[in-house]
Coordinates of C-alpha atoms and ligand atoms in Angstrom, one line a residue:
M1 CA -24.6 33.1 -1.4
R2 CA -22.1 34.4 1.4
K3 CA -19.7 31.8 0.0
N4 CA -19.9 32.9 -3.5
Q5 CA -19.1 36.5 -2.4
F6 CA -16.0 35.3 -0.4
I7 CA -14.7 33.6 -3.5
G8 CA -15.3 37.3 -5.1
V9 CA -13.4 38.9 -3.2
T10 CA -10.5 36.8 -2.8
F11 CA -10.5 36.4 -6.3
V12 CA -10.2 40.3 -6.5
C13 CA -7.3 40.2 -4.4
V14 CA -5.3 37.7 -5.8
C15 CA -5.9 39.2 -9.4
L16 CA -4.7 42.9 -8.3
W17 CA -1.7 40.6 -6.1
V18 CA -1.0 38.8 -9.2
V19 CA -0.9 42.1 -11.4
V20 CA 1.3 44.3 -9.3
T21 CA 3.7 41.3 -9.1
Y22 CA 3.4 40.9 -12.6
Y23 CA 4.4 45.0 -12.7
L24 CA 7.4 44.6 -10.5
F25 CA 9.0 41.6 -12.4
L26 CA 8.7 43.5 -15.9
D27 CA 9.9 46.7 -14.9
R28 CA 13.4 44.3 -14.3
P29 CA 15.7 43.7 -16.7
L30 CA 14.9 40.1 -16.8
N31 CA 16.4 38.3 -19.7
H32 CA 20.2 39.7 -18.8
K33 CA 23.1 37.4 -19.4
P34 CA 26.0 38.3 -18.2
D35 CA 27.7 39.5 -21.6
Q36 CA 24.7 41.8 -22.0
V37 CA 24.9 43.4 -19.0
R38 CA 28.8 43.6 -19.9
D39 CA 28.3 45.8 -23.2
T40 CA 26.8 48.6 -21.0
P41 CA 28.4 51.7 -20.7
Q42 CA 28.1 52.8 -17.7
L43 CA 28.7 49.7 -15.4
H44 CA 32.1 48.9 -18.2
D45 CA 33.4 52.6 -17.1
N46 CA 32.8 52.3 -12.5
I47 CA 32.3 49.1 -11.0
S48 CA 34.5 46.5 -10.2
L49 CA 34.1 42.8 -12.2
Q50 CA 33.6 41.6 -8.8
K51 CA 30.6 44.5 -8.0
Q52 CA 29.6 43.6 -11.1
N53 CA 29.3 39.7 -10.6
Q54 CA 27.1 40.7 -7.4
I55 CA 24.7 43.1 -8.4
E56 CA 24.1 39.4 -11.0
E57 CA 23.9 37.5 -8.5
H58 CA 21.4 39.7 -6.9
L59 CA 19.4 40.3 -9.6
N60 CA 19.5 36.8 -10.7
L61 CA 18.1 35.7 -7.2
L62 CA 15.5 38.7 -7.3
E63 CA 14.3 37.6 -10.8
S64 CA 13.5 33.6 -9.8
K65 CA 11.8 34.7 -6.4
L66 CA 9.7 36.5 -8.6
K67 CA 9.3 34.2 -11.0
E68 CA 8.1 32.0 -8.8
Q69 CA 5.9 34.3 -6.8
F70 CA 4.0 34.9 -10.3
L71 CA 3.5 31.0 -11.3
D72 CA 2.1 30.5 -7.5
G73 CA -0.2 33.8 -8.1
E74 CA -1.2 32.4 -11.2
K75 CA -1.8 28.6 -10.4
L76 CA -4.2 30.1 -7.5
L77 CA -5.8 32.4 -9.6
Q78 CA -6.5 28.8 -11.9
D79 CA -8.0 26.9 -8.8
L80 CA -10.1 30.1 -8.0
K81 CA -11.0 30.3 -11.6
S82 CA -12.7 26.7 -11.4
I83 CA -14.4 26.6 -8.4
V84 CA -16.4 29.6 -9.3
K85 CA -16.6 27.6 -12.5
E86 CA -18.0 24.9 -10.7
Q87 CA -20.3 26.5 -8.3
Q88 CA -22.4 28.4 -11.2
L89 CA -22.2 24.9 -13.1
S90 CA -23.8 23.5 -10.1
V91 CA -26.5 26.3 -9.5
K92 CA -27.3 25.7 -13.0
A93 CA -27.7 22.0 -12.5
S94 CA -29.9 22.3 -9.7
E95 CA -31.9 25.1 -11.3
D96 CA -32.5 23.5 -14.4
R97 CA -34.0 20.0 -12.2
G98 CA -36.8 22.6 -10.5
V99 CA -37.9 22.2 -14.6
G100 CA -39.6 19.0 -15.2
E101 CA -40.0 16.3 -12.9
E102 CA -40.1 14.1 -16.8
E103 CA -36.7 16.0 -17.5
Q104 CA -35.0 14.6 -14.5
L105 CA -36.3 11.2 -14.8
G106 CA -34.7 11.1 -18.7
R107 CA -31.3 12.0 -16.9
Q108 CA -31.7 9.5 -14.5
Q109 CA -32.6 6.9 -16.6
E110 CA -29.3 8.1 -19.1
E111 CA -27.1 7.9 -15.8
E112 CA -27.9 4.4 -15.4
E113 CA -28.1 3.3 -18.8
D114 CA -24.4 4.7 -19.0
E115 CA -23.4 3.2 -15.8
Q116 CA -24.1 -0.4 -17.2
I117 CA -22.5 0.4 -20.0
N118 CA -19.4 1.2 -18.1
Q119 CA -19.7 -1.6 -16.2
V120 CA -20.1 -4.0 -19.2
R121 CA -17.2 -2.2 -21.0
L122 CA -15.4 -3.3 -18.1
L123 CA -16.7 -6.9 -18.5
A124 CA -16.2 -6.7 -22.8
K125 CA -12.2 -6.0 -22.2
Q126 CA -11.2 -8.4 -19.4
I127 CA -8.2 -10.1 -19.8
L128 CA -8.9 -13.7 -18.4
P129 CA -6.4 -15.7 -16.7
D130 CA -6.0 -18.4 -19.6
G131 CA -5.8 -15.5 -22.2
G132 CA -8.8 -16.7 -23.8
P133 CA -11.5 -14.5 -25.5
V134 CA -15.0 -12.7 -23.6
I135 CA -17.5 -13.8 -26.1
A136 CA -21.0 -12.0 -25.5
V137 CA -24.2 -14.1 -25.9
L138 CA -27.0 -11.4 -27.0
V139 CA -30.0 -13.0 -26.6
F140 CA -33.3 -11.9 -28.7
A141 CA -36.6 -11.7 -27.2
C142 CA -39.8 -10.2 -27.9
N143 CA -43.1 -11.2 -26.7
R144 CA -42.4 -15.2 -25.3
I145 CA -42.5 -15.1 -21.8
T146 CA -41.1 -18.5 -22.8
V147 CA -37.5 -17.0 -23.3
S148 CA -36.8 -18.2 -19.9
K149 CA -36.5 -21.9 -21.5
C150 CA -33.3 -20.3 -23.7
I151 CA -32.0 -18.6 -20.4
D152 CA -32.4 -22.0 -18.2
Q153 CA -30.3 -23.6 -20.7
L154 CA -27.9 -21.1 -21.4
L155 CA -26.7 -20.0 -17.7
K156 CA -27.1 -23.5 -17.1
Y157 CA -24.5 -25.2 -19.9
R158 CA -22.3 -22.0 -19.4
P159 CA -19.1 -22.4 -18.6
S160 CA -17.8 -19.2 -17.1
R161 CA -19.9 -16.4 -16.5
E162 CA -16.7 -14.1 -16.8
R163 CA -16.1 -15.7 -20.3
F164 CA -19.7 -15.6 -22.1
P165 CA -21.7 -12.6 -20.3
I166 CA -25.4 -13.1 -21.8
I167 CA -27.0 -9.9 -23.1
V168 CA -31.1 -10.5 -22.9
S169 CA -32.3 -7.5 -25.7
Q170 CA -36.4 -7.4 -26.0
D171 CA -38.2 -5.7 -28.2
C172 CA -41.7 -5.2 -28.6
G173 CA -42.4 -3.8 -25.1
H174 CA -44.2 -6.8 -24.0
R175 CA -44.9 -6.3 -20.0
P176 CA -44.7 -10.2 -18.9
T177 CA -41.6 -10.7 -21.1
A178 CA -40.3 -8.2 -19.8
D179 CA -41.2 -9.3 -16.1
V180 CA -39.9 -12.8 -17.2
I181 CA -36.2 -11.5 -18.0
E182 CA -35.9 -9.3 -15.1
L183 CA -36.6 -12.1 -12.8
Y184 CA -33.1 -12.8 -13.9
G185 CA -31.0 -9.9 -11.9
D186 CA -27.5 -9.6 -12.1
E187 CA -26.9 -13.3 -13.8
I188 CA -27.9 -11.6 -17.5
T189 CA -27.8 -7.7 -18.9
R190 CA -31.1 -6.9 -20.0
I191 CA -31.2 -4.1 -22.7
E192 CA -34.4 -2.4 -24.3
Q193 CA -34.9 -1.4 -28.3
P194 CA -36.3 2.0 -27.4
D195 CA -37.6 2.6 -31.0
Q196 CA -41.5 1.3 -30.4
S197 CA -42.5 3.6 -33.7
D198 CA -44.6 1.9 -36.0
I199 CA -42.9 1.1 -39.4
T200 CA -44.2 1.8 -42.8
V201 CA -44.2 -1.1 -44.5
P202 CA -45.0 -1.5 -48.3
P203 CA -48.8 -2.9 -49.0
K204 CA -47.6 -5.9 -50.5
E205 CA -45.4 -7.0 -48.0
K206 CA -48.3 -5.7 -44.8
K207 CA -48.4 -9.7 -43.4
F208 CA -44.5 -9.3 -43.3
K209 CA -44.4 -6.6 -41.1
G210 CA -43.1 -9.2 -38.3
Y211 CA -39.6 -9.4 -40.2
F212 CA -39.0 -5.9 -40.6
K213 CA -38.9 -5.3 -37.0
I214 CA -36.9 -8.0 -36.2
A215 CA -34.9 -6.5 -38.9
R216 CA -34.4 -3.1 -37.1
H217 CA -34.2 -4.9 -33.5
Y218 CA -31.3 -7.2 -34.5
G219 CA -29.3 -3.5 -36.2
W220 CA -29.8 -1.7 -32.7
A221 CA -28.7 -4.5 -30.1
L222 CA -26.0 -5.5 -32.6
N223 CA -24.9 -1.9 -32.4
Y224 CA -25.0 -1.8 -28.7
T225 CA -23.2 -5.2 -28.2
F226 CA -20.1 -4.4 -30.2
F227 CA -20.1 -0.4 -30.8
K228 CA -21.1 1.0 -27.1
F229 CA -21.1 -2.4 -24.9
N230 CA -17.8 -3.1 -27.2
F231 CA -18.1 -6.5 -26.9
E232 CA -15.1 -8.5 -29.7
T233 CA -16.8 -11.2 -30.4
A234 CA -20.5 -12.4 -30.4
I235 CA -23.2 -15.1 -30.1
I236 CA -26.9 -14.2 -31.6
V237 CA -29.2 -16.5 -30.0
E238 CA -33.1 -15.8 -30.4
D239 CA -35.8 -16.6 -27.7
D240 CA -36.9 -19.9 -28.9
L241 CA -33.6 -22.1 -29.0
D242 CA -32.5 -25.7 -27.1
I243 CA -29.5 -25.4 -26.9
A244 CA -26.8 -28.6 -26.9
P245 CA -24.6 -29.4 -23.9
D246 CA -21.4 -28.5 -25.3
F247 CA -23.2 -25.4 -27.3
F248 CA -20.4 -23.1 -25.7
E249 CA -17.6 -25.0 -26.0
Y250 CA -17.9 -25.2 -30.1
F251 CA -18.0 -21.7 -29.9
L252 CA -15.2 -21.4 -27.8
G253 CA -13.5 -24.6 -29.7
T254 CA -13.6 -22.4 -33.6
Y255 CA -13.3 -19.1 -32.0
P256 CA -9.6 -19.2 -33.3
I257 CA -10.4 -20.6 -36.9
L258 CA -13.0 -17.6 -37.4
K259 CA -10.4 -15.3 -36.2
R260 CA -7.4 -16.4 -37.8
D261 CA -9.3 -17.7 -41.2
P262 CA -10.6 -14.4 -43.4
T263 CA -12.7 -16.5 -45.9
L264 CA -15.4 -17.3 -43.2
W265 CA -17.9 -14.6 -41.9
C266 CA -19.6 -16.8 -39.5
V267 CA -19.5 -19.5 -37.4
S268 CA -23.4 -21.2 -36.5
A269 CA -24.7 -24.0 -34.4
W270 CA -26.6 -25.2 -37.2
N271 CA -27.5 -27.7 -40.3
D272 CA -30.4 -27.0 -42.4
N273 CA -30.6 -30.6 -42.9
G274 CA -29.6 -32.2 -39.8
K275 CA -32.6 -34.3 -39.3
V276 CA -31.9 -37.9 -37.8
G277 CA -31.2 -39.9 -40.6
L278 CA -29.4 -38.1 -42.7
V279 CA -26.7 -37.2 -39.9
D280 CA -23.7 -39.3 -38.9
E281 CA -24.9 -39.8 -35.3
N282 CA -21.1 -41.0 -34.6
A283 CA -20.1 -38.3 -35.8
P284 CA -20.6 -35.5 -33.1
D285 CA -16.8 -33.8 -33.7
L286 CA -17.4 -33.5 -37.5
L287 CA -17.8 -29.8 -38.5
Y288 CA -17.9 -28.7 -42.0
R289 CA -18.0 -25.5 -44.4
T290 CA -20.9 -23.7 -46.0
D291 CA -21.3 -20.7 -48.3
F292 CA -24.8 -21.4 -47.1
F293 CA -25.7 -19.1 -44.0
P294 CA -27.8 -21.0 -41.4
G295 CA -28.4 -18.9 -38.6
L296 CA -29.9 -19.9 -35.8
G297 CA -27.3 -19.6 -33.2
W298 CA -24.2 -17.9 -34.9
M299 CA -21.2 -16.1 -33.5
L300 CA -19.5 -13.1 -35.5
T301 CA -16.9 -10.5 -35.1
K302 CA -17.1 -6.6 -34.4
S303 CA -15.3 -6.2 -37.4
I304 CA -17.9 -8.7 -39.7
W305 CA -20.4 -6.3 -38.1
A306 CA -18.9 -3.0 -38.5
E307 CA -18.8 -4.0 -42.4
L308 CA -22.6 -5.1 -42.1
A309 CA -23.9 -2.3 -39.5
P310 CA -24.0 0.4 -41.9
K311 CA -25.9 -1.0 -44.6
W312 CA -28.4 -3.5 -42.1
P313 CA -31.4 -3.9 -44.2
S314 CA -34.9 -3.0 -43.1
S315 CA -36.0 -6.5 -43.4
Y316 CA -35.4 -10.2 -44.6
W317 CA -32.0 -10.0 -42.6
D318 CA -30.6 -13.6 -43.0
D319 CA -31.3 -13.0 -46.8
W320 CA -29.7 -10.3 -47.3
V321 CA -26.8 -11.6 -45.8
R322 CA -26.1 -14.5 -48.3
Q323 CA -26.5 -12.1 -50.7
P324 CA -23.4 -12.2 -52.7
E325 CA -22.3 -8.5 -52.3
Q326 CA -22.2 -9.0 -47.7
R327 CA -20.9 -12.7 -48.4
R328 CA -17.9 -12.0 -50.6
N329 CA -17.1 -15.6 -51.2
R330 CA -16.8 -15.9 -47.8
A331 CA -18.0 -19.0 -45.4
C332 CA -19.4 -20.0 -42.1
I333 CA -18.8 -23.2 -40.2
R334 CA -21.3 -25.6 -39.3
P335 CA -22.1 -28.5 -36.8
E336 CA -22.6 -32.6 -38.6
I337 CA -25.0 -32.6 -35.6
S338 CA -27.6 -29.2 -34.5
R339 CA -26.2 -27.6 -31.1
T340 CA -29.3 -25.9 -31.5
R341 CA -33.1 -26.7 -31.9
T342 CA -36.1 -24.3 -32.5
F343 CA -39.2 -25.1 -30.1
G344 CA -41.0 -22.0 -30.9
K345 CA -43.2 -22.8 -33.7
I346 CA -45.5 -19.8 -33.2
G347 CA -43.3 -16.8 -34.4
V348 CA -42.6 -14.7 -37.8
S349 CA -41.9 -17.7 -39.9
N350 CA -44.2 -20.3 -40.4
G351 CA -45.8 -23.3 -38.2
H352 CA -45.9 -24.9 -41.9
F353 CA -42.5 -25.5 -41.6
Y354 CA -41.7 -25.9 -38.3
E355 CA -44.1 -29.1 -38.5
K356 CA -42.4 -30.5 -41.8
H357 CA -38.8 -30.0 -41.0
L358 CA -37.6 -27.8 -38.3
K359 CA -39.0 -30.1 -35.5
Y360 CA -37.0 -33.2 -36.7
I361 CA -33.5 -31.4 -36.6
K362 CA -31.4 -33.7 -33.8
L363 CA -29.6 -31.7 -31.0
N364 CA -26.5 -33.3 -30.3
E365 CA -26.3 -34.7 -26.6
K366 CA -22.6 -36.0 -26.4
F367 CA -20.4 -33.6 -24.9
V368 CA -17.6 -32.7 -27.5
P369 CA -14.2 -31.2 -26.5
F370 CA -13.5 -28.9 -29.6
T371 CA -11.0 -26.7 -27.6
Q372 CA -8.8 -29.5 -27.1
K373 CA -9.0 -30.6 -30.7
N374 CA -7.1 -29.7 -33.4
L375 CA -9.6 -27.8 -36.0
S376 CA -7.1 -26.5 -38.5
Y377 CA -8.5 -28.7 -41.4
L378 CA -11.5 -26.4 -41.3
L379 CA -9.1 -23.4 -42.6
K380 CA -9.3 -22.8 -46.1
D381 CA -6.5 -23.4 -47.7
N382 CA -6.5 -27.2 -46.0
Y383 CA -10.2 -28.1 -46.0
D384 CA -10.9 -27.2 -49.3
V385 CA -8.0 -29.9 -51.3
Q386 CA -9.1 -32.5 -48.7
F387 CA -13.3 -31.5 -49.2
V388 CA -12.8 -31.8 -53.3
K389 CA -10.6 -35.1 -53.1
Q390 CA -12.8 -36.4 -51.3
V391 CA -16.2 -35.9 -52.6
Y392 CA -14.7 -35.8 -56.5
E393 CA -13.0 -39.3 -55.9
S394 CA -16.2 -40.9 -54.4
L395 CA -18.6 -43.2 -56.3
V396 CA -20.6 -41.4 -59.0
V397 CA -24.2 -43.0 -58.4
S398 CA -27.8 -42.8 -59.2
Y399 CA -30.8 -42.0 -56.7
Q400 CA -32.3 -45.3 -57.8
E401 CA -29.0 -47.3 -57.3
L402 CA -28.8 -45.8 -54.2
K403 CA -32.2 -46.0 -52.9
S404 CA -32.3 -49.8 -54.1
G405 CA -29.1 -50.3 -51.8
S406 CA -27.6 -52.4 -54.9
I407 CA -23.9 -50.5 -54.3
V408 CA -21.8 -53.0 -53.7
S409 CA -18.4 -51.0 -52.6
Q410 CA -18.2 -49.6 -49.3
G411 CA -17.6 -45.6 -48.4
S412 CA -18.9 -42.4 -49.5
V413 CA -21.2 -41.8 -52.9
R414 CA -21.6 -39.2 -55.5
I415 CA -24.3 -38.0 -56.8
P416 CA -24.0 -35.7 -59.5
Y417 CA -26.5 -32.8 -60.5
H418 CA -26.1 -29.9 -63.2
T419 CA -30.0 -28.1 -62.9
N420 CA -31.5 -26.4 -61.1
D421 CA -34.0 -28.6 -61.6
I422 CA -32.7 -32.0 -61.0
Y423 CA -31.2 -30.2 -57.8
K424 CA -34.1 -29.5 -56.1
R425 CA -36.7 -32.9 -57.6
T426 CA -33.2 -35.0 -56.2
A427 CA -33.1 -33.1 -52.7
K428 CA -36.3 -33.8 -52.4
M429 CA -36.6 -37.4 -52.6
L430 CA -33.6 -37.7 -50.0
G431 CA -35.2 -35.2 -48.0
L432 CA -33.4 -32.8 -47.9
M433 CA -34.0 -29.2 -48.2
D434 CA -34.6 -28.0 -52.0
D435 CA -34.2 -24.1 -51.6
F436 CA -31.3 -21.6 -52.9
R437 CA -30.5 -18.5 -51.3
S438 CA -28.4 -16.4 -53.6
G439 CA -28.0 -19.6 -56.2
V440 CA -26.8 -20.9 -53.1
P441 CA -29.0 -24.5 -51.5
R442 CA -28.9 -25.1 -48.0
T443 CA -25.2 -26.3 -46.2
G444 CA -24.0 -26.3 -49.7
Y445 CA -20.3 -25.5 -50.0
R446 CA -18.7 -25.6 -53.3
G447 CA -22.5 -26.4 -54.2
V448 CA -21.9 -29.6 -52.9
V449 CA -24.5 -30.8 -50.0
S450 CA -23.2 -33.5 -47.7
F451 CA -25.5 -36.0 -46.1
L452 CA -26.2 -39.6 -45.2
Y453 CA -28.8 -41.9 -46.9
K454 CA -28.8 -45.2 -45.1
G455 CA -25.6 -44.9 -42.6
R456 CA -23.9 -43.9 -46.1
R457 CA -22.0 -41.0 -46.9
V458 CA -23.9 -39.2 -49.9
Y459 CA -22.6 -35.8 -51.8
L460 CA -24.9 -34.4 -53.7
A461 CA -22.5 -32.5 -56.1
P462 CA -22.1 -30.4 -59.4
N463 CA -19.4 -31.4 -61.6
A464 CA -16.3 -31.1 -60.8
N465 CA -15.1 -28.4 -63.4
W466 CA -17.8 -26.1 -61.0
K467 CA -16.9 -22.3 -61.9
G468 CA -19.8 -20.6 -58.8
Y469 CA -23.1 -19.9 -58.0
D470 CA -25.8 -18.8 -60.0
P471 CA -27.8 -16.4 -57.8
G472 CA -30.9 -17.2 -61.3
W473 CA -31.5 -20.5 -59.4
S474 CA -34.2 -20.7 -56.9
Ligands
NAG501 C1 -25.6 1.4 -36.8 O1 -24.4 1.3 -36.5 C2 -23.7 2.3 -37.7 C3 -22.4 2.5 -37.2 O2 -22.6 3.2 -36.6 C4 -25.0 3.1 -38.3 O3 -24.0 3.8 -39.7 C5 -26.5 2.5 -38.1 O4 -27.3 3.3 -38.7 C6 -26.5 1.7 -36.9 N1 -28.3 1.4 -36.8 C7 -28.7 1.5 -36.2 C8 -30.3 0.6 -36.4 O5 -28.8 2.3 -34.9
NAG502 C1 -3.7 -29.8 -36.9 O1 -3.9 -30.4 -38.1 C2 -3.3 -30.2 -39.7 C3 -4.1 -30.8 -40.6 O2 -5.2 -29.8 -40.7 C4 -1.7 -30.5 -39.2 O3 -0.8 -29.4 -40.6 C5 -1.0 -30.4 -38.1 O4 0.6 -30.6 -38.0 C6 -1.7 -30.5 -36.8 N1 -1.6 -29.6 -36.0 C7 -1.1 -30.6 -34.5 C8 -0.8 -29.6 -33.5 O5 -1.3 -31.8 -34.5
NAG503 C1 37.5 53.8 -12.0 C2 37.4 52.4 -12.3 O1 37.0 51.8 -11.5 N1 36.8 51.7 -13.4 C3 37.1 50.7 -13.9 C4 35.7 50.3 -15.1 O2 35.5 48.9 -14.8 C5 36.7 47.9 -16.0 C6 36.6 47.2 -16.1 O3 36.5 46.1 -15.4 C7 37.7 48.8 -15.6 O4 38.7 48.2 -16.5 C8 38.3 50.3 -14.7 O5 39.4 50.6 -14.0

């Protein structure tokens, strides 16, 4: 503490010196301007102008010197004050450290977390040589060690580490999964959902508890990605997805369209009706707009997240974003041939759905250079005109005619529907998904579902005077 005493004494001396200087300085008529001096009677009578000027000069000199000293003193005083303050703080900190190991550990963790945030923030705000975007890839993991299969593919096809930083967010506190993720070292950024508290679920929904945990994890991890790491755009991937070789190229190519068109809110890699036979394998470059949120590998921007985050639901988030209040008449982009495929059948969503449907989805194999393509046909103003024309100029046929192969003309055809039931029945016969969410059929755009049947383009479509979705259709 000898150092402290020394600082104390110096401090007092400087204070005294500053006070003395200050009073000396105050005793002088400081603010005289020459006219004021000349107005003083004694001087006026007895001293010649020359002498008067000389004195004035001296006074001015003295004044500025005093001012200088005064400022120096003040600065010294400030410096000393801050040194003393620092010392006090460090003494206090070392005392606190003695309080509890646990607290110290907590603080250390916090510091590490802050450091990670700072580092990733730098990644997020990098200016890349081509001026293109930095897009985070956020992988959701829980208790499946097969997450490595997904991460391996992301690393394999990732064209640039700088452009696509990978964040793996783990929930569930499953140690074996955490171990697998840790093996990737600094190839990825690992974050862990801290809230492992039990969730109270309404009794009726007990068996859907998993969906509540997923929604909580999504809310936390997306906040972290956009608001802590400060990314402007992110691609969301779940731990059970295979990806296509042009997965990254697809998102990079569609990114400018998503940014430019306010009637879009996401880009998805998934086609809900993307089974072999229902898609045109010669058209891997074909993209659509859809009113149905497909999920399963999808991209969103910070501004969309800022809109959804404050009202994020406690469960069933995907059906929630499909509701009119969230969707607000906006669409997503989706491909003809999926750029993702799910391999995990043991999960929250039931295995039956996987066996019956998901497992037949075709994963694209041909690399399409989307960033080199002109995708402005996907902008609403261009797309709607073209799409409506294409659909409603197609020959109207019945399911039976289509099935029997009796249609002579070439080109696309249209099967009309005008009720919920007719839609469902026809969709089922054609091997399409037959369900609705908030009145929107899967892959639908303006109510129209586009697919391939025996090599022919078919549109299952409402009447041309369609007025919008009926949320009552389910
Ligand atoms: C995410 O951030 C939003 C906006 O700041 C906030 O309202 C919400 O509670 C956060 N959600 C979670 C799960 O932290
Ligand atoms: C891109 O396509 C749009 C039509 O969708 C067209 O108007 C535009 O001129 C094209 N741009 C280029 C550079 O070819
Ligand atoms: C006695 C004397 O020198 N008086 C002078 C005082 O100053 C005024 C103004 O400059 C002069 O006019 C006086 O002569």
